[in-house]
Short mmCIF file of C-alpha atoms in Angstrom, two decimals:
data_model
loop_
_atom_site.label_atom_id
_atom_site.label_comp_id
_atom_site.label_asym_id
_atom_site.label_seq_id
_atom_site.Cartn_x
_atom_site.Cartn_y
_atom_site.Cartn_z
CA UNK Z 25 -42.62 181.04 -59.13
CA UNK Z 26 -41.61 177.57 -58.36
CA UNK Z 27 -40.30 176.52 -55.06
CA UNK Z 28 -37.85 173.60 -54.83
CA UNK Z 29 -37.80 171.84 -51.55
CA UNK Z 30 -34.51 170.10 -50.74
CA UNK Z 31 -34.76 166.36 -50.44
CA UNK Z 32 -33.11 164.14 -47.85
CA UNK Z 33 -29.31 163.68 -47.95
CA UNK Z 34 -28.28 160.43 -49.65
CA UNK Z 35 -24.84 158.96 -48.86
CA UNK Z 36 -22.48 158.57 -51.81
CA UNK Z 37 -21.47 154.99 -50.98
CA UNK Z 38 -22.28 152.43 -48.41
CA UNK Z 39 -19.78 152.29 -45.56
CA UNK Z 40 -19.01 148.90 -43.98
CA UNK Z 41 -20.24 148.51 -40.52
CA UNK Z 42 -18.02 146.67 -37.99
CA UNK Z 43 -20.27 144.24 -36.25
CA UNK Z 44 -17.49 142.40 -34.28
CA UNK Z 45 -17.70 142.83 -30.56
CA UNK Z 46 -15.03 145.03 -29.05
CA UNK Z 47 -12.67 143.35 -26.55
CA UNK Z 48 -12.79 145.53 -23.56
CA UNK Z 49 -11.20 143.11 -21.09
CA UNK Z 50 -8.50 145.11 -19.28
CA UNK Z 51 -6.82 141.96 -17.90
CA UNK Z 52 -6.09 140.64 -21.41
CA UNK Z 53 -4.62 143.99 -22.38
CA UNK Z 54 -2.36 143.94 -19.34
CA UNK Z 55 -1.14 140.41 -20.20
CA UNK Z 56 -0.34 141.40 -23.77
CA UNK Z 57 1.58 144.46 -22.62
CA UNK Z 58 3.44 142.36 -20.08
CA UNK Z 59 4.51 139.84 -22.75
CA UNK Z 60 5.86 142.62 -24.95
CA UNK Z 61 7.76 144.16 -22.05
CA UNK Z 62 9.19 140.75 -21.08
CA UNK Z 63 10.40 140.05 -24.64
CA UNK Z 64 11.96 143.51 -24.83
CA UNK Z 65 13.70 142.98 -21.50
CA UNK Z 66 15.19 139.68 -22.69
CA UNK Z 67 16.74 141.27 -25.77
CA UNK Z 68 20.22 142.80 -25.36
CA UNK Z 69 20.72 146.51 -25.86
CA UNK Z 70 20.91 147.48 -29.51
CA UNK Z 71 18.76 144.55 -30.68
CA UNK Z 72 15.28 145.83 -29.88
CA UNK Z 73 14.05 145.45 -33.44
CA UNK Z 74 14.31 142.39 -35.67
CA UNK Z 75 13.44 142.12 -39.37
CA UNK Z 76 10.12 140.55 -40.27
CA UNK Z 77 10.57 136.82 -40.79
CA UNK Z 78 13.94 136.73 -39.05
CA UNK Z 79 14.62 133.74 -36.76
CA UNK Z 80 14.43 134.35 -33.03
CA UNK Z 81 17.54 135.48 -31.29
CA UNK Z 82 20.03 132.93 -30.02
CA UNK Z 83 19.29 133.84 -26.47
CA UNK Z 84 15.56 133.31 -26.86
CA UNK Z 85 16.14 130.09 -28.83
CA UNK Z 86 18.33 128.66 -26.09
CA UNK Z 87 15.73 129.57 -23.48
CA UNK Z 88 12.92 127.95 -25.44
CA UNK Z 89 14.83 124.76 -26.28
CA UNK Z 90 16.14 124.32 -22.76
CA UNK Z 91 19.82 124.29 -23.78
CA UNK Z 92 22.49 124.54 -21.12
CA UNK Z 93 24.10 127.99 -21.01
CA UNK Z 94 27.82 128.12 -21.91
CA UNK Z 95 28.78 128.98 -18.34
CA UNK Z 96 27.32 125.71 -17.04
CA UNK Z 97 29.03 123.50 -19.61
CA UNK Z 98 32.36 123.99 -17.89
CA UNK Z 99 31.00 122.83 -14.56
CA UNK Z 100 31.94 119.20 -15.31
CA UNK Z 101 35.68 119.84 -15.37
CA UNK Z 102 36.11 119.89 -11.58
CA UNK Z 103 34.58 116.41 -11.40
CA UNK Z 104 36.72 115.18 -14.31
CA UNK Z 105 39.96 116.69 -13.02
CA UNK Z 106 40.83 113.94 -10.46
CA UNK Z 107 40.54 111.20 -13.07
CA UNK Z 108 42.64 113.21 -15.52
CA UNK Z 109 45.31 113.78 -12.90
CA UNK Z 110 45.48 110.07 -12.09
CA UNK Z 111 45.53 109.11 -15.78
CA UNK Z 112 48.26 111.61 -16.64
CA UNK Z 113 50.24 110.53 -13.60
CA UNK Z 114 50.07 106.85 -14.57
CA UNK Z 115 51.14 107.75 -18.11
CA UNK Z 116 53.67 110.55 -17.75
CA UNK Z 117 55.46 109.31 -14.63
CA UNK Z 118 56.67 105.98 -16.11
CA UNK Z 119 57.49 107.71 -19.40
CA UNK Z 120 59.53 110.39 -17.68
CA UNK Z 121 61.29 107.78 -15.53
CA UNK Z 122 62.14 105.71 -18.62
CA UNK Z 123 63.55 108.75 -20.43
CA UNK Z 124 65.60 109.73 -17.39
CA UNK Z 125 66.94 106.18 -16.94
CA UNK Z 126 67.89 106.00 -20.63
CA UNK Z 127 70.27 108.91 -20.07
CA UNK Z 128 72.21 107.08 -17.35
CA UNK Z 129 74.44 104.04 -17.14
CA UNK Z 130 72.50 102.02 -14.59
CA UNK Z 131 72.82 98.33 -13.80
CA UNK Z 132 71.39 95.96 -11.23
CA UNK Z 133 74.68 94.10 -10.82
CA UNK Z 134 77.16 96.98 -10.64
CA UNK Z 135 76.83 100.04 -8.43
CA UNK Z 136 77.23 102.52 -11.24
CA UNK Z 137 74.70 105.27 -11.89
CA UNK Z 138 76.51 107.71 -14.15
CA UNK Z 139 74.89 110.26 -16.41
CA UNK Z 140 75.92 109.43 -19.99
CA UNK Z 141 73.50 111.58 -21.99
CA UNK Z 142 72.52 110.09 -25.33
CA UNK Z 143 75.22 107.40 -25.34
CA UNK Z 144 72.72 104.58 -24.76
CA UNK Z 145 70.47 105.75 -27.60
CA UNK Z 146 73.29 106.33 -30.07
CA UNK Z 147 74.84 103.01 -29.12
CA UNK Z 148 71.60 101.19 -29.90
CA UNK Z 149 71.13 103.00 -33.21
CA UNK Z 150 74.63 101.96 -34.23
CA UNK Z 151 74.16 98.33 -33.17
CA UNK Z 152 73.27 95.76 -35.82
CA UNK Z 153 71.17 93.74 -33.37
CA UNK Z 154 68.78 96.66 -32.97
CA UNK Z 155 68.10 96.98 -36.69
CA UNK Z 156 67.70 93.22 -37.08
CA UNK Z 157 65.18 93.23 -34.25
CA UNK Z 158 63.30 96.15 -35.84
CA UNK Z 159 63.20 94.37 -39.21
CA UNK Z 160 61.92 91.12 -37.71
CA UNK Z 161 59.32 92.98 -35.65
CA UNK Z 162 57.95 94.96 -38.61
CA UNK Z 163 57.85 91.81 -40.76
CA UNK Z 164 55.85 89.90 -38.16
CA UNK Z 165 53.52 92.87 -37.59
CA UNK Z 166 52.84 93.31 -41.31
CA UNK Z 167 52.17 89.60 -41.83
CA UNK Z 168 49.86 89.28 -38.84
CA UNK Z 169 47.88 92.46 -39.52
CA UNK Z 170 47.37 91.75 -43.23
CA UNK Z 171 46.08 88.25 -42.48
CA UNK Z 172 43.81 89.56 -39.72
CA UNK Z 173 42.43 92.23 -42.05
CA UNK Z 174 41.80 89.73 -44.85
CA UNK Z 175 40.18 87.08 -42.67
CA UNK Z 176 38.31 89.69 -40.64
CA UNK Z 177 36.82 91.20 -43.81
CA UNK Z 178 35.62 87.78 -44.95
CA UNK Z 179 34.09 87.01 -41.55
CA UNK Z 180 32.44 90.45 -41.31
CA UNK Z 181 30.94 90.17 -44.80
CA UNK Z 182 29.64 86.67 -44.04
CA UNK Z 183 28.16 87.64 -40.67
CA UNK Z 184 26.43 90.65 -42.21
CA UNK Z 185 24.56 88.40 -44.63
CA UNK Z 186 23.48 85.98 -41.90
CA UNK Z 187 20.53 86.62 -39.60
CA UNK Z 188 22.47 85.99 -36.39
CA UNK Z 189 21.84 87.97 -33.18
CA UNK Z 190 24.50 90.55 -32.49
CA UNK Z 191 25.17 89.22 -28.98
CA UNK Z 192 25.90 85.72 -30.27
CA UNK Z 193 28.21 87.09 -32.96
CA UNK Z 194 30.11 89.22 -30.46
CA UNK Z 195 30.63 86.32 -28.05
CA UNK Z 196 31.82 83.92 -30.75
CA UNK Z 197 34.21 86.45 -32.26
CA UNK Z 198 35.69 87.54 -28.94
CA UNK Z 199 36.33 84.10 -27.43
CA UNK Z 200 39.87 83.74 -28.90
CA UNK Z 201 40.68 87.34 -28.00
CA UNK Z 202 39.62 86.73 -24.39
CA UNK Z 203 42.30 84.06 -23.91
CA UNK Z 204 45.61 85.06 -22.39
CA UNK Z 205 48.32 85.78 -24.99
CA UNK Z 206 50.69 83.38 -23.24
CA UNK Z 207 48.11 80.59 -23.52
CA UNK Z 208 47.58 81.25 -27.21
CA UNK Z 209 51.33 81.35 -27.84
CA UNK Z 210 51.82 78.07 -25.97
CA UNK Z 211 49.09 76.33 -27.99
CA UNK Z 212 50.56 77.41 -31.32
CA UNK Z 213 54.11 76.64 -30.21
CA UNK Z 214 53.16 73.11 -29.18
CA UNK Z 215 51.21 72.62 -32.39
CA UNK Z 216 53.84 73.86 -34.87
CA UNK Z 217 57.26 73.56 -33.24
CA UNK Z 218 57.27 70.77 -30.66
CA UNK Z 219 53.96 68.96 -31.08
CA UNK Z 220 51.92 67.28 -33.79
CA UNK Z 221 52.95 69.63 -36.59
CA UNK Z 222 56.52 68.38 -37.13
CA UNK Z 223 55.48 64.76 -36.51
CA UNK Z 224 52.63 64.80 -39.02
CA UNK Z 225 54.17 66.90 -41.76
CA UNK Z 226 57.80 65.92 -41.30
CA UNK Z 227 59.48 69.33 -41.04
CA UNK Z 228 62.02 70.73 -38.61
CA UNK Z 229 60.02 72.10 -35.73
CA UNK Z 230 62.99 74.03 -34.40
CA UNK Z 231 63.51 76.05 -37.58
CA UNK Z 232 63.04 79.81 -37.52
CA UNK Z 233 60.29 79.56 -40.16
CA UNK Z 234 58.24 77.26 -37.92
CA UNK Z 235 58.67 79.65 -35.00
CA UNK Z 236 57.64 82.61 -37.17
CA UNK Z 237 54.57 80.68 -38.34
CA UNK Z 238 53.64 79.93 -34.74
CA UNK Z 239 53.98 83.60 -33.75
CA UNK Z 240 51.96 84.88 -36.70
CA UNK Z 241 49.34 82.14 -36.25
CA UNK Z 242 48.91 83.03 -32.59
CA UNK Z 243 48.40 86.72 -33.38
CA UNK Z 244 46.02 86.02 -36.26
CA UNK Z 245 43.97 83.55 -34.24
CA UNK Z 246 43.57 86.01 -31.37
CA UNK Z 247 43.00 89.15 -33.42
CA UNK Z 248 40.78 88.03 -36.30
CA UNK Z 249 37.61 88.11 -34.18
CA UNK Z 250 38.06 91.62 -32.82
CA UNK Z 251 39.09 92.82 -36.28
CA UNK Z 252 35.94 91.33 -37.81
CA UNK Z 253 33.82 92.97 -35.12
CA UNK Z 254 35.33 96.40 -35.83
CA UNK Z 255 34.90 95.94 -39.59
CA UNK Z 256 31.31 94.81 -39.04
CA UNK Z 257 30.57 98.13 -37.38
CA UNK Z 258 32.10 99.93 -40.35
CA UNK Z 259 30.11 97.91 -42.88
CA UNK Z 260 26.89 98.74 -41.06
CA UNK Z 261 27.48 102.41 -41.95
CA UNK Z 262 27.43 101.72 -45.70
CA UNK Z 263 24.25 103.06 -47.32
CA UNK Z 264 22.57 100.09 -48.98
CA UNK Z 265 20.45 102.31 -51.24
CA UNK Z 266 23.53 104.11 -52.50
CA UNK Z 267 25.30 100.80 -53.08
CA UNK Z 268 22.34 99.42 -55.06
CA UNK Z 269 22.25 102.61 -57.12
CA UNK Z 270 25.94 102.22 -57.93
CA UNK Z 271 25.35 98.63 -59.05
CA UNK Z 272 22.42 99.73 -61.20
CA UNK Z 273 24.57 102.44 -62.79
CA UNK Z 274 27.13 99.83 -63.83
CA UNK Z 275 29.88 100.72 -61.35
CA UNK Z 276 32.69 98.17 -61.11
CA UNK Z 277 33.72 96.41 -57.92
CA UNK Z 278 36.68 98.75 -57.47
CA UNK Z 279 34.55 101.85 -58.07
CA UNK Z 280 31.96 100.72 -55.52
CA UNK Z 281 34.69 99.98 -53.01
CA UNK Z 282 36.43 103.32 -53.54
CA UNK Z 283 33.41 105.61 -53.88
CA UNK Z 284 30.76 103.99 -51.68
CA UNK Z 285 32.18 101.44 -49.23
CA UNK Z 286 35.50 103.03 -48.32
CA UNK Z 287 34.18 106.50 -47.36
CA UNK Z 288 31.71 104.84 -44.96
CA UNK Z 289 33.77 101.91 -43.65
CA UNK Z 290 37.21 103.50 -44.01
CA UNK Z 291 37.40 104.86 -40.45
CA UNK Z 292 36.64 101.41 -39.04
CA UNK Z 293 39.35 99.86 -41.22
CA UNK Z 294 41.84 102.48 -40.04
CA UNK Z 295 40.96 101.82 -36.40
CA UNK Z 296 41.30 98.05 -36.86
CA UNK Z 297 44.67 98.28 -38.63
CA UNK Z 298 46.07 100.81 -36.16
CA UNK Z 299 44.88 98.89 -33.11
CA UNK Z 300 46.11 95.51 -34.28
CA UNK Z 301 49.44 96.92 -35.49
CA UNK Z 302 50.24 98.53 -32.15
CA UNK Z 303 49.10 95.42 -30.29
CA UNK Z 304 51.31 93.16 -32.43
CA UNK Z 305 54.24 95.56 -32.12
CA UNK Z 306 54.43 95.03 -28.37
CA UNK Z 307 53.80 91.27 -28.47
CA UNK Z 308 56.30 89.43 -26.27
CA UNK Z 309 54.80 86.06 -25.40
CA UNK Z 310 54.79 84.60 -28.91
CA UNK Z 311 58.43 85.23 -29.90
CA UNK Z 312 59.67 84.49 -26.39
CA UNK Z 313 57.95 81.09 -26.17
CA UNK Z 314 58.04 79.97 -29.78
CA UNK Z 315 61.71 80.62 -30.47
CA UNK Z 316 63.96 79.17 -27.76
CA UNK Z 317 67.05 79.30 -30.02
CA UNK Z 318 66.88 83.11 -30.30
CA UNK Z 319 66.57 83.18 -34.07
CA UNK Z 320 63.42 85.31 -33.95
CA UNK Z 321 64.49 88.22 -31.79
CA UNK Z 322 62.00 91.08 -31.88
CA UNK Z 323 62.29 94.46 -30.15
CA UNK Z 324 60.18 93.36 -27.13
CA UNK Z 325 62.36 90.26 -26.79
CA UNK Z 326 65.46 92.46 -26.98
CA UNK Z 327 63.99 94.61 -24.23
CA UNK Z 328 63.29 91.51 -22.12
CA UNK Z 329 66.81 90.13 -22.55
CA UNK Z 330 68.43 93.48 -21.79
CA UNK Z 331 66.39 93.92 -18.61
CA UNK Z 332 66.21 90.42 -17.15
CA UNK Z 333 69.21 88.86 -18.89
CA UNK Z 334 71.91 91.51 -18.72
CA UNK Z 335 70.25 93.58 -15.95
CA UNK Z 336 71.18 96.79 -17.79
CA UNK Z 337 68.45 99.17 -16.68
CA UNK Z 338 69.76 102.21 -18.52
CA UNK Z 339 70.19 100.38 -21.82
CA UNK Z 340 66.81 98.69 -21.43
CA UNK Z 341 65.19 102.07 -20.85
CA UNK Z 342 66.77 103.29 -24.07
CA UNK Z 343 65.26 100.29 -25.89
CA UNK Z 344 61.85 101.14 -24.40
CA UNK Z 345 62.11 104.77 -25.51
CA UNK Z 346 63.07 103.77 -29.05
CA UNK Z 347 60.21 101.25 -29.12
CA UNK Z 348 57.81 104.03 -28.13
CA UNK Z 349 59.17 106.25 -30.91
CA UNK Z 350 58.82 103.36 -33.36
CA UNK Z 351 55.18 102.89 -32.33
CA UNK Z 352 54.52 106.62 -32.76
CA UNK Z 353 56.09 106.64 -36.24
CA UNK Z 354 54.12 103.55 -37.24
CA UNK Z 355 50.87 105.05 -35.97
CA UNK Z 356 51.50 108.32 -37.81
CA UNK Z 357 52.28 106.52 -41.06
CA UNK Z 358 49.17 104.35 -40.81
CA UNK Z 359 46.93 107.35 -40.08
CA UNK Z 360 48.37 109.24 -43.07
CA UNK Z 361 47.94 106.29 -45.44
CA UNK Z 362 44.53 105.06 -44.24
CA UNK Z 363 42.83 108.45 -43.99
CA UNK Z 364 39.44 107.90 -45.71
CA UNK Z 365 39.35 111.26 -47.51
CA UNK Z 366 42.85 110.94 -48.90
CA UNK Z 367 41.93 109.36 -52.22
CA UNK Z 368 38.34 110.53 -52.44
#
């Protein structure tokens, strides 16, 4: 009889043994639990769980980036309110007074302050002198602004290619604009109507054409520098790499202007045209000084004559209101035409 003695038990497979030390620091465990509790407390109710890989909540992102909460962003309005009140008062009070005066028959020579409604406005719209003044004003504005835009574009393109410090360029371009309009108008009047111009070139210095040339020349001389400076800012936004790529692709001059330059510099052009148009629309010194024979009567000159010549305050207020409406219509038309994305 054989006797089998059982051998020792042999494990089926080797089991890995964890040799890493066990972290038994209770303080670290308390910190980890505290962080989890703090994050859960920051989350609003109903948002305890977030998907894996999801960005942190807006609230946590604002806290981490140090953004100002929405409630604090409105704290600046109380400090801004006094300035807004003063600005609105200085703007709305004269406008309201002009509208109210335009509805009355008021004069500085006759004690008559009668409410006449829209009679002053309708009388102006039916007067031929008003429409002649509007036509002359728009013609002078268009001539001056087009010349300023053309010369300003040439100056801006030339300055951009030259290595001239920006401060020097700004000073040189703004010197004519810094002069008083009455001084500029006097210089051009003396040069083209009563001074060396008629004597040298042998033309009638008192003609309306000479006066118109003096008015346009004065506006162009003053406004070309500021126009070039505005256009220079717009040209600096044009991507040179994109422009070189368009040239390499064989794009024509018109295609580069329409597709590359205009989308970048278009807003600056619109600002320059709008600013110079509104500034030329209210110009008084040039026509008043350059045309003593009253052959170049613009709307501001008509307003001057009605106020300080006839002393008709009500009628002059009506002229001012119509001039404001004309400026608003002109600004709206220019914004609609010069919008950069219009033809893109």
